[in-house]
Amino acid sequence: MLESLRGLGYALPTALADLVDNSIAAKSTDVAIHLEWAGPESWVRIVDDGDGMDDAALEAGMRLGARDPRAERDASDLGRFGLGLKTASFSQARRLTVASRRNGGPVVCLQWDLDLIGQEAGTEWPLFEGPAPGSEHLFAPLDFMEHGTIILWEKLDRIVTEGFAAADMIELADRIEAHLAMTFHRLLEGQQPELRVLLNGRQVKPWDPYLIGHPGKALESPEYRILHTIGVKVQCHILPHRDMLKTAAEQEAAAGPGGWTQQEGFYVYRNRRLLLAGGWLGLGDGGKPWPRDEAHRLARIRLDIPNSADAEWKINVLKSTASPPVRLRSQLHRLASQTRDTARRVFAHRGHITPVTGTRTNAAAETWQVRRSAQGTSYRIDRDHDLIASILNRAGSLKPDILALLRLIEETVPVQRIWLDTAEDKETPRTGFAGAPESEVIETLASMFEALVKFRGLSPPEARERLGRTPPFDRHLDLISALEVKETQ
């Protein structure tokens, strides 16, 4: 059974996160993780300053399934199955040793060694006391602690495989740091964090998936309480577009460990510990789940559930999957749909928010109209747009040619090329005068201003106000304020 449990699917970062959960449950405030490269003799050690265990508690903790997942737990408990310590450890190592001290009492130590199962005569479950010979010095930190626990992994057959070298251990440490920074970010953040984690002596800094307080964010909703349940809360976020993040480092940090697309969607927490980072929980339209795609990559939704809801939300042993109860799906679908719609518009307009209707109060009409029918979606240039209508009104004999030109443009929009370029570049094309010289913006603004004043009959202040409410000119209010009607010769 132990050999079978090794195949549950833990990666090293998730296995270590499970052990940190145990430390938190033991009221630890400091957890130190050390990865030591020594070829086949490499080891991993986790030291925490939690309450520790006495002999009876340690023996219970080293048993498989030592607790009933149906039993009522403390509200702050992060475990459920009583398997995490053993399954996480054996997924990476063949020898697990745990030493602990409670309230200044004696140090107690027990050891599992998968290589010795069935080798000890007359013993079906060879759970040894004390560390393995030669490993005693690795438990020295406990000699200077009033209480705490040390977990040691040796015989790292799932980590130190053929061809694994010191450089691989360094790269692995980076991945572990990123995962812990994401998983425990709400416990690690703040001036006086609830938890401090050291990895090879370096403090793990929290990764904030939501860029809380960033001025470029399009949405940071209030916290909603989900009806017909207790303790389930949701907060919706739309991250800033990449154009609003100043440096490449800031962009990379905002993207997260898995990248923009992988990190979109719901972030499910239990007791502020992240269980699931991204994905849409199987929600979707027409029976088809929403995929993770570029258009919605800025959407991230924080979802908190109590630990009493584990079974109802189908939290698995690895703490890597969750499924909302059927009675809550409609509420979550509505919130997610609204967030996705906003994220799509922010992405399409490169961070510039446009309203749901596509127009703003007292704003000029959109240049492009979207028409949907049974035959498909088409895009048409609005002939009633202020500037276009003004030109057509003054076109005289050229009007048929101008209309033909507009129709040609509509029928030759390079939709497939735009779609392919967006998929390859993982970014929408630059529009809205992004990066354009100021002179080009002024030239177009002046023509729009003239059309509003001379064709629509607006006063100059009214025309300037309308342009100030019209995308993409509302990003150039300083240029709009300088517009004046040109005197006719």
Short mmCIF file of C-alpha atoms in Angstrom, two decimals:
data_model
loop_
_atom_site.label_atom_id
_atom_site.label_comp_id
_atom_site.label_asym_id
_atom_site.label_seq_id
_atom_site.Cartn_x
_atom_site.Cartn_y
_atom_site.Cartn_z
CA MET A 1 0.00 0.00 0.00
CA LEU A 2 2.81 2.41 0.86
CA GLU A 3 4.46 1.81 -2.51
CA SER A 4 1.11 2.45 -4.21
CA LEU A 5 0.55 5.70 -2.31
CA ARG A 6 3.81 7.00 -3.76
CA GLY A 7 2.03 7.42 -7.09
CA LEU A 8 -0.65 9.86 -5.90
CA GLY A 9 0.82 12.60 -8.08
CA TYR A 10 2.63 14.95 -5.72
CA ALA A 11 5.31 17.22 -7.14
CA LEU A 12 8.01 18.32 -4.72
CA PRO A 13 6.58 21.87 -4.29
CA THR A 14 3.09 20.54 -3.47
CA ALA A 15 4.51 17.88 -1.14
CA LEU A 16 6.40 20.53 0.82
CA ALA A 17 3.30 22.74 0.94
CA ASP A 18 1.46 19.85 2.60
CA LEU A 19 4.10 19.70 5.32
CA VAL A 20 3.88 23.46 5.83
CA ASP A 21 0.13 22.92 6.35
CA ASN A 22 0.95 20.59 9.22
CA SER A 23 3.27 23.21 10.68
CA ILE A 24 0.54 25.84 10.50
CA ALA A 25 -1.93 23.47 12.15
CA ALA A 26 0.64 23.07 14.98
CA LYS A 27 0.61 26.88 15.41
CA SER A 28 4.04 27.46 13.87
CA THR A 29 5.08 30.99 13.01
CA ASP A 30 8.48 30.06 11.53
CA VAL A 31 9.18 27.21 9.11
CA ALA A 32 12.66 26.57 7.71
CA ILE A 33 13.07 24.30 4.69
CA HIS A 34 16.52 23.16 3.60
CA LEU A 35 17.47 21.25 0.47
CA GLU A 36 20.94 19.78 0.72
CA TRP A 37 22.71 18.56 -2.41
CA ALA A 38 25.02 15.61 -1.71
CA GLY A 39 24.47 13.35 -4.69
CA PRO A 40 22.73 10.11 -3.64
CA GLU A 41 23.02 11.24 0.00
CA SER A 42 21.01 14.44 -0.60
CA TRP A 43 18.32 15.28 1.93
CA VAL A 44 15.42 17.66 2.61
CA ARG A 45 14.64 18.98 6.09
CA ILE A 46 11.70 20.97 7.45
CA VAL A 47 12.02 22.60 10.87
CA ASP A 48 9.09 24.36 12.54
CA ASP A 49 8.51 26.02 15.92
CA GLY A 50 4.99 24.63 16.39
CA ASP A 51 3.53 22.99 19.47
CA GLY A 52 5.36 19.75 18.77
CA MET A 53 4.27 16.23 19.70
CA ASP A 54 4.78 13.81 22.54
CA ASP A 55 5.38 10.12 22.01
CA ALA A 56 1.71 9.15 21.66
CA ALA A 57 0.90 12.01 19.29
CA LEU A 58 3.93 11.27 17.13
CA GLU A 59 3.06 7.59 16.88
CA ALA A 60 -0.49 8.50 15.86
CA GLY A 61 0.82 11.01 13.33
CA MET A 62 3.07 8.43 11.71
CA ARG A 63 0.18 6.00 11.21
CA LEU A 64 -1.66 6.00 7.88
CA GLY A 65 -5.16 7.46 7.98
CA ALA A 66 -4.80 8.29 11.66
CA ARG A 67 -7.85 10.53 11.55
CA ASP A 68 -11.37 10.23 10.17
CA PRO A 69 -11.94 12.77 7.37
CA ARG A 70 -15.59 12.98 8.48
CA ALA A 71 -14.68 14.07 12.00
CA GLU A 72 -15.28 17.67 13.05
CA ARG A 73 -12.07 19.70 13.03
CA ASP A 74 -10.78 22.96 14.41
CA ALA A 75 -11.77 25.85 12.13
CA SER A 76 -8.09 26.61 11.44
CA ASP A 77 -7.12 23.02 10.59
CA LEU A 78 -5.67 22.65 7.08
CA GLY A 79 -5.68 18.84 7.00
CA ARG A 80 -8.43 16.33 6.54
CA PHE A 81 -7.37 12.80 5.67
CA GLY A 82 -4.50 12.16 8.10
CA LEU A 83 -2.39 11.14 5.11
CA GLY A 84 -0.51 14.29 4.14
CA LEU A 85 2.70 13.73 6.12
CA LYS A 86 3.17 10.17 4.90
CA THR A 87 1.93 10.44 1.32
CA ALA A 88 3.72 13.75 0.65
CA SER A 89 6.94 12.40 2.13
CA PHE A 90 6.91 8.99 0.46
CA SER A 91 6.09 10.60 -2.88
CA GLN A 92 9.63 12.03 -2.79
CA ALA A 93 11.72 9.87 -0.44
CA ARG A 94 12.03 6.31 0.83
CA ARG A 95 13.05 7.26 4.35
CA LEU A 96 10.97 9.55 6.55
CA THR A 97 12.14 10.54 10.02
CA VAL A 98 10.19 12.82 12.35
CA ALA A 99 11.54 14.21 15.62
CA SER A 100 9.49 16.43 17.90
CA ARG A 101 9.47 18.10 21.30
CA ARG A 102 6.44 19.41 23.19
CA ASN A 103 6.69 22.17 25.85
CA GLY A 104 10.26 21.49 26.92
CA GLY A 105 9.66 17.78 27.19
CA PRO A 106 11.91 15.05 25.79
CA VAL A 107 12.68 14.73 22.10
CA VAL A 108 10.78 11.82 20.53
CA CYS A 109 11.74 10.43 17.15
CA LEU A 110 10.26 7.82 14.81
CA GLN A 111 11.42 6.64 11.39
CA TRP A 112 9.86 4.94 8.40
CA ASP A 113 12.16 3.26 5.87
CA LEU A 114 10.42 1.68 2.88
CA ASP A 115 13.51 -0.40 2.11
CA LEU A 116 13.17 -2.20 5.45
CA ILE A 117 9.50 -3.15 5.21
CA GLY A 118 9.34 -6.91 5.22
CA GLN A 119 13.04 -7.19 6.05
CA GLU A 120 12.73 -7.09 9.83
CA ALA A 121 12.02 -10.59 11.17
CA GLY A 122 8.70 -10.86 13.00
CA THR A 123 7.80 -7.20 12.33
CA GLU A 124 5.08 -6.30 9.86
CA TRP A 125 5.34 -2.54 10.42
CA PRO A 126 8.96 -1.61 11.07
CA LEU A 127 8.52 1.84 12.58
CA PHE A 128 11.92 2.52 14.13
CA GLU A 129 12.77 4.80 17.04
CA GLY A 130 15.46 7.41 16.51
CA PRO A 131 17.13 8.67 13.34
CA ALA A 132 19.02 6.44 10.93
CA PRO A 133 22.71 5.94 11.79
CA GLY A 134 24.73 8.89 10.50
CA SER A 135 21.76 11.29 10.39
CA GLU A 136 21.66 12.21 14.07
CA HIS A 137 23.34 15.60 13.55
CA LEU A 138 20.53 16.76 11.25
CA PHE A 139 18.20 16.94 14.24
CA ALA A 140 20.49 19.22 16.29
CA PRO A 141 18.25 22.34 15.92
CA LEU A 142 15.67 20.67 18.15
CA ASP A 143 18.17 20.68 21.04
CA PHE A 144 17.87 24.48 21.21
CA MET A 145 14.07 24.68 20.90
CA GLU A 146 11.46 24.53 23.67
CA HIS A 147 9.01 22.96 21.25
CA GLY A 148 8.86 22.17 17.57
CA THR A 149 9.18 19.46 14.95
CA ILE A 150 11.79 18.37 12.42
CA ILE A 151 10.91 16.27 9.37
CA LEU A 152 13.75 14.70 7.42
CA TRP A 153 13.57 13.08 3.99
CA GLU A 154 16.39 10.81 2.91
CA LYS A 155 16.86 8.38 0.01
CA LEU A 156 15.34 10.93 -2.38
CA ASP A 157 14.77 8.46 -5.20
CA ARG A 158 11.98 10.54 -6.77
CA ILE A 159 14.09 13.72 -6.72
CA VAL A 160 17.72 12.68 -7.24
CA THR A 161 17.23 10.57 -10.36
CA GLU A 162 19.78 9.62 -13.01
CA GLY A 163 21.43 12.75 -14.44
CA PHE A 164 20.17 15.01 -11.61
CA ALA A 165 22.88 17.52 -10.65
CA ALA A 166 23.47 20.46 -8.31
CA ALA A 167 22.16 22.89 -10.93
CA ASP A 168 18.89 20.94 -11.04
CA MET A 169 18.58 21.27 -7.27
CA ILE A 170 18.96 25.05 -7.58
CA GLU A 171 16.28 25.19 -10.28
CA LEU A 172 14.03 22.99 -8.14
CA ALA A 173 14.48 25.37 -5.20
CA ASP A 174 13.31 28.26 -7.40
CA ARG A 175 10.15 26.36 -8.34
CA ILE A 176 9.50 25.50 -4.69
CA GLU A 177 9.90 29.14 -3.68
CA ALA A 178 7.43 30.29 -6.35
CA HIS A 179 4.87 27.68 -5.29
CA LEU A 180 5.13 28.46 -1.57
CA ALA A 181 4.98 32.21 -2.29
CA MET A 182 1.71 31.64 -4.16
CA THR A 183 0.14 29.00 -1.91
CA PHE A 184 0.68 30.84 1.39
CA HIS A 185 0.75 34.44 0.16
CA ARG A 186 -2.08 35.59 2.41
CA LEU A 187 -0.28 34.24 5.47
CA LEU A 188 3.11 35.61 4.42
CA GLU A 189 2.07 39.18 3.59
CA GLY A 190 1.96 42.24 5.79
CA GLN A 191 4.32 44.01 8.20
CA GLN A 192 3.73 41.32 10.84
CA PRO A 193 2.88 38.17 8.86
CA GLU A 194 1.25 35.17 10.51
CA LEU A 195 3.86 32.91 8.95
CA ARG A 196 7.51 33.19 7.97
CA VAL A 197 9.02 30.58 5.65
CA LEU A 198 12.74 30.27 4.97
CA LEU A 199 14.03 28.26 2.02
CA ASN A 200 17.75 27.52 2.27
CA GLY A 201 18.05 30.52 4.58
CA ARG A 202 16.22 32.97 2.33
CA GLN A 203 12.83 34.33 3.34
CA VAL A 204 10.00 33.47 0.94
CA LYS A 205 8.21 36.64 -0.17
CA PRO A 206 4.47 36.44 -0.91
CA TRP A 207 3.18 36.58 -4.50
CA ASP A 208 -0.02 38.61 -4.75
CA PRO A 209 -2.17 37.24 -7.62
CA TYR A 210 -4.42 40.30 -7.58
CA LEU A 211 -1.99 43.26 -7.55
CA ILE A 212 -4.06 44.78 -4.75
CA GLY A 213 -4.14 48.57 -4.95
CA HIS A 214 -2.42 48.85 -8.36
CA PRO A 215 -3.70 52.04 -10.06
CA GLY A 216 -3.99 50.28 -13.43
CA LYS A 217 -6.51 47.67 -12.26
CA ALA A 218 -9.85 47.75 -14.04
CA LEU A 219 -11.80 46.02 -11.26
CA GLU A 220 -11.40 45.24 -7.58
CA SER A 221 -14.89 44.35 -6.44
CA PRO A 222 -16.31 44.34 -2.92
CA GLU A 223 -16.30 41.00 -1.12
CA TYR A 224 -19.52 39.11 -1.88
CA ARG A 225 -21.07 36.48 0.36
CA ILE A 226 -22.55 33.56 -1.56
CA LEU A 227 -26.16 32.81 -0.63
CA HIS A 228 -27.41 29.43 0.67
CA THR A 229 -24.08 28.62 2.29
CA ILE A 230 -21.95 29.63 5.28
CA GLY A 231 -18.51 31.17 5.01
CA VAL A 232 -18.17 31.20 1.20
CA LYS A 233 -16.95 34.60 -0.01
CA VAL A 234 -15.93 35.90 -3.43
CA GLN A 235 -13.98 38.92 -4.67
CA CYS A 236 -13.51 39.65 -8.38
CA HIS A 237 -10.37 41.22 -9.86
CA ILE A 238 -9.30 42.41 -13.30
CA LEU A 239 -5.54 42.86 -13.48
CA PRO A 240 -3.87 45.76 -15.27
CA HIS A 241 -3.12 45.24 -18.94
CA ARG A 242 0.54 44.60 -19.70
CA ASP A 243 0.82 48.12 -21.16
CA MET A 244 0.13 49.49 -17.67
CA LEU A 245 2.91 47.49 -16.02
CA LYS A 246 6.10 49.51 -16.17
CA THR A 247 8.88 46.94 -16.33
CA ALA A 248 9.42 43.44 -17.70
CA ALA A 249 10.01 42.24 -14.13
CA GLU A 250 6.65 43.67 -13.03
CA GLN A 251 4.94 41.99 -15.99
CA GLU A 252 6.56 38.64 -15.21
CA ALA A 253 5.64 38.88 -11.54
CA ALA A 254 2.02 39.72 -12.36
CA ALA A 255 1.78 36.77 -14.76
CA GLY A 256 2.56 34.32 -11.96
CA PRO A 257 4.34 30.96 -11.85
CA GLY A 258 2.20 29.42 -14.59
CA GLY A 259 1.95 32.43 -16.89
CA TRP A 260 -1.00 34.68 -17.66
CA THR A 261 -3.35 32.13 -19.22
CA GLN A 262 -2.72 29.34 -16.73
CA GLN A 263 -3.27 31.71 -13.81
CA GLU A 264 -6.65 33.10 -14.92
CA GLY A 265 -9.87 32.12 -13.22
CA PHE A 266 -10.82 31.12 -9.68
CA TYR A 267 -8.39 31.01 -6.76
CA VAL A 268 -9.90 28.74 -4.12
CA TYR A 269 -8.76 29.19 -0.51
CA ARG A 270 -9.40 27.29 2.68
CA ASN A 271 -8.40 29.21 5.80
CA ARG A 272 -6.55 31.64 3.52
CA ARG A 273 -4.37 28.80 2.20
CA LEU A 274 -4.55 28.53 -1.60
CA LEU A 275 -5.87 25.19 -2.82
CA LEU A 276 -6.49 25.87 -6.49
CA ALA A 277 -4.78 28.56 -8.57
CA GLY A 278 -6.70 29.31 -11.75
CA GLY A 279 -9.30 27.58 -13.88
CA TRP A 280 -13.03 28.07 -14.15
CA LEU A 281 -14.27 25.23 -11.88
CA GLY A 282 -16.03 23.54 -14.79
CA LEU A 283 -18.36 26.53 -15.26
CA GLY A 284 -19.30 27.51 -18.79
CA ASP A 285 -22.11 28.11 -21.27
CA GLY A 286 -24.28 25.66 -23.15
CA GLY A 287 -22.86 22.69 -21.29
CA LYS A 288 -19.34 23.49 -22.47
CA PRO A 289 -16.78 24.53 -19.82
CA TRP A 290 -14.94 27.78 -20.35
CA PRO A 291 -11.34 27.23 -21.48
CA ARG A 292 -8.41 29.27 -20.26
CA ASP A 293 -7.65 31.65 -23.11
CA GLU A 294 -5.83 34.87 -23.89
CA ALA A 295 -8.94 37.03 -24.04
CA HIS A 296 -9.77 36.42 -20.36
CA ARG A 297 -6.29 36.17 -18.92
CA LEU A 298 -6.67 39.30 -16.77
CA ALA A 299 -9.59 37.83 -14.78
CA ARG A 300 -8.83 36.40 -11.33
CA ILE A 301 -11.50 35.62 -8.74
CA ARG A 302 -10.73 34.99 -5.08
CA LEU A 303 -13.00 32.34 -3.54
CA ASP A 304 -12.87 31.48 0.17
CA ILE A 305 -14.45 28.33 1.58
CA PRO A 306 -14.47 27.03 5.18
CA ASN A 307 -12.74 23.74 5.99
CA SER A 308 -16.14 22.29 6.94
CA ALA A 309 -17.03 22.37 3.22
CA ASP A 310 -14.19 20.09 2.05
CA ALA A 311 -16.42 17.13 1.19
CA GLU A 312 -19.08 19.31 -0.41
CA TRP A 313 -16.47 21.01 -2.62
CA LYS A 314 -14.74 17.68 -3.38
CA ILE A 315 -11.30 18.76 -2.12
CA ASN A 316 -8.92 15.89 -2.89
CA VAL A 317 -5.95 14.55 -0.90
CA LEU A 318 -3.51 16.62 -2.96
CA LYS A 319 -5.54 19.81 -2.32
CA SER A 320 -5.37 20.46 -6.05
CA THR A 321 -8.98 20.14 -7.22
CA ALA A 322 -12.30 21.66 -6.19
CA SER A 323 -15.82 21.47 -7.58
CA PRO A 324 -18.56 23.84 -6.43
CA PRO A 325 -21.84 22.37 -5.18
CA VAL A 326 -24.63 22.44 -7.76
CA ARG A 327 -26.74 24.84 -5.68
CA LEU A 328 -23.99 27.49 -5.79
CA ARG A 329 -23.01 27.20 -9.43
CA SER A 330 -25.52 29.77 -10.77
CA GLN A 331 -24.25 32.49 -8.42
CA LEU A 332 -20.62 31.74 -9.25
CA HIS A 333 -21.44 31.59 -12.97
CA ARG A 334 -23.04 35.04 -12.87
CA LEU A 335 -20.08 36.63 -11.07
CA ALA A 336 -17.57 34.86 -13.31
CA SER A 337 -19.43 35.86 -16.50
CA GLN A 338 -19.43 39.52 -15.51
CA THR A 339 -15.75 39.39 -14.61
CA ARG A 340 -14.83 37.59 -17.84
CA ASP A 341 -16.75 40.14 -19.93
CA THR A 342 -14.91 43.03 -18.31
CA ALA A 343 -11.56 41.24 -18.64
CA ARG A 344 -12.19 40.64 -22.34
CA ARG A 345 -12.93 44.32 -22.97
CA VAL A 346 -9.89 45.45 -20.99
CA PHE A 347 -7.69 43.01 -22.90
CA ALA A 348 -9.11 44.07 -26.28
CA HIS A 349 -8.60 47.76 -25.48
CA ARG A 350 -5.14 47.18 -23.95
CA GLY A 351 -6.14 48.21 -20.46
CA HIS A 352 -8.60 50.93 -21.35
CA ILE A 353 -12.02 50.19 -19.90
CA THR A 354 -15.06 50.65 -22.12
CA PRO A 355 -18.61 50.28 -20.84
CA VAL A 356 -20.69 47.17 -21.41
CA THR A 357 -22.96 48.89 -23.93
CA GLY A 358 -20.01 49.95 -26.04
CA THR A 359 -20.84 53.65 -25.65
CA ARG A 360 -20.62 56.21 -22.89
CA THR A 361 -23.08 58.87 -21.91
CA ASN A 362 -22.67 61.82 -24.28
CA ALA A 363 -19.82 60.05 -26.08
CA ALA A 364 -19.36 59.81 -29.82
CA ALA A 365 -20.55 56.61 -31.48
CA GLU A 366 -18.18 53.66 -31.82
CA THR A 367 -16.51 53.46 -35.25
CA TRP A 368 -17.17 49.72 -35.57
CA GLN A 369 -20.47 47.92 -35.07
CA VAL A 370 -20.69 44.22 -34.25
CA ARG A 371 -23.56 42.38 -35.90
CA ARG A 372 -24.44 38.83 -34.89
CA SER A 373 -26.88 36.60 -36.75
CA ALA A 374 -27.53 32.96 -37.55
CA GLN A 375 -25.04 33.31 -40.41
CA GLY A 376 -22.27 34.45 -38.06
CA THR A 377 -20.65 37.63 -36.75
CA SER A 378 -19.75 40.58 -38.98
CA TYR A 379 -18.10 43.94 -38.34
CA ARG A 380 -19.37 47.10 -40.02
CA ILE A 381 -18.19 50.71 -39.99
CA ASP A 382 -20.90 52.93 -38.53
CA ARG A 383 -22.05 55.35 -41.25
CA ASP A 384 -23.59 57.55 -38.54
CA HIS A 385 -20.24 58.04 -36.81
CA ASP A 386 -19.75 61.80 -36.45
CA LEU A 387 -16.65 62.08 -38.64
CA ILE A 388 -17.84 59.58 -41.28
CA ALA A 389 -21.30 61.13 -41.51
CA SER A 390 -19.71 64.58 -41.86
CA ILE A 391 -17.45 63.39 -44.69
CA LEU A 392 -20.32 61.66 -46.51
CA ASN A 393 -22.41 64.81 -46.19
CA ARG A 394 -19.67 66.86 -47.87
CA ALA A 395 -18.60 64.21 -50.37
CA GLY A 396 -20.82 65.21 -53.29
CA SER A 397 -20.10 63.02 -56.28
CA LEU A 398 -17.43 61.12 -54.31
CA LYS A 399 -19.99 59.69 -51.89
CA PRO A 400 -20.56 56.41 -53.82
CA ASP A 401 -16.81 55.87 -54.01
CA ILE A 402 -16.37 56.52 -50.28
CA LEU A 403 -19.18 54.09 -49.46
CA ALA A 404 -17.58 51.52 -51.74
CA LEU A 405 -14.24 52.06 -49.97
CA LEU A 406 -15.86 51.53 -46.55
CA ARG A 407 -17.49 48.33 -47.81
CA LEU A 408 -14.15 47.13 -49.16
CA ILE A 409 -12.47 47.76 -45.81
CA GLU A 410 -15.25 45.87 -44.01
CA GLU A 411 -14.94 42.86 -46.29
CA THR A 412 -11.16 42.70 -46.18
CA VAL A 413 -10.48 43.01 -42.45
CA PRO A 414 -7.64 40.45 -41.98
CA VAL A 415 -9.51 38.56 -39.26
CA GLN A 416 -7.52 35.35 -39.55
CA ARG A 417 -4.19 37.19 -39.57
CA ILE A 418 -5.21 39.20 -36.51
CA TRP A 419 -6.32 36.03 -34.75
CA LEU A 420 -3.08 34.20 -35.56
CA ASP A 421 -0.88 37.15 -34.58
CA THR A 422 -2.77 37.53 -31.30
CA ALA A 423 -2.35 33.84 -30.52
CA GLU A 424 1.36 33.85 -31.41
CA ASP A 425 2.22 37.16 -29.76
CA LYS A 426 -0.12 36.46 -26.81
CA GLU A 427 -1.17 40.08 -27.08
CA THR A 428 -3.80 42.10 -28.91
CA PRO A 429 -2.66 44.38 -31.77
CA ARG A 430 -1.80 47.93 -30.83
CA THR A 431 -4.82 50.17 -31.41
CA GLY A 432 -6.28 53.30 -29.89
CA PHE A 433 -3.25 55.37 -30.98
CA ALA A 434 -1.02 53.36 -28.61
CA GLY A 435 2.53 54.46 -29.39
CA ALA A 436 1.39 56.82 -32.17
CA PRO A 437 3.07 60.24 -32.53
CA GLU A 438 1.16 63.05 -30.90
CA SER A 439 0.84 64.81 -34.25
CA GLU A 440 -1.27 61.93 -35.63
CA VAL A 441 -3.59 62.07 -32.63
CA ILE A 442 -3.99 65.83 -33.00
CA GLU A 443 -4.74 65.50 -36.72
CA THR A 444 -7.55 63.01 -36.13
CA LEU A 445 -8.87 64.90 -33.10
CA ALA A 446 -9.05 68.11 -35.10
CA SER A 447 -11.13 66.45 -37.82
CA MET A 448 -13.47 64.94 -35.23
CA PHE A 449 -13.79 68.31 -33.49
CA GLU A 450 -14.67 70.07 -36.75
CA ALA A 451 -17.27 67.41 -37.55
CA LEU A 452 -18.94 67.80 -34.17
CA VAL A 453 -19.03 71.60 -34.33
CA LYS A 454 -19.81 72.24 -37.99
CA PHE A 455 -21.80 69.12 -38.89
CA ARG A 456 -23.50 68.14 -35.61
CA GLY A 457 -23.94 71.75 -34.48
CA LEU A 458 -22.34 71.36 -31.07
CA SER A 459 -20.70 74.28 -29.34
CA PRO A 460 -16.89 73.99 -28.91
CA PRO A 461 -17.20 73.22 -25.16
CA GLU A 462 -19.84 70.55 -25.91
CA ALA A 463 -17.63 69.04 -28.62
CA ARG A 464 -14.61 68.95 -26.32
CA GLU A 465 -16.71 67.31 -23.58
CA ARG A 466 -17.98 64.64 -25.99
CA LEU A 467 -14.48 63.85 -27.22
CA GLY A 468 -13.30 63.63 -23.63
CA ARG A 469 -15.82 60.83 -23.09
CA THR A 470 -15.04 58.99 -26.32
CA PRO A 471 -12.47 56.16 -26.57
CA PRO A 472 -9.65 56.35 -27.49
CA PHE A 473 -9.52 60.16 -27.33
CA ASP A 474 -10.37 60.16 -23.62
CA ARG A 475 -6.73 59.20 -23.05
CA HIS A 476 -5.63 62.56 -24.49
CA LEU A 477 -7.56 65.13 -22.46
CA ASP A 478 -4.69 67.63 -22.64
CA LEU A 479 -4.86 67.63 -26.45
CA ILE A 480 -8.66 67.93 -26.40
CA SER A 481 -8.57 70.98 -24.14
CA ALA A 482 -6.42 72.79 -26.71
CA LEU A 483 -8.83 72.25 -29.64
CA GLU A 484 -10.27 75.38 -31.26
CA VAL A 485 -12.49 75.89 -34.31
CA LYS A 486 -10.43 76.80 -37.35
CA GLU A 487 -11.48 80.00 -39.07
CA THR A 488 -12.65 79.44 -42.65
CA GLN A 489 -10.76 81.37 -45.30
#
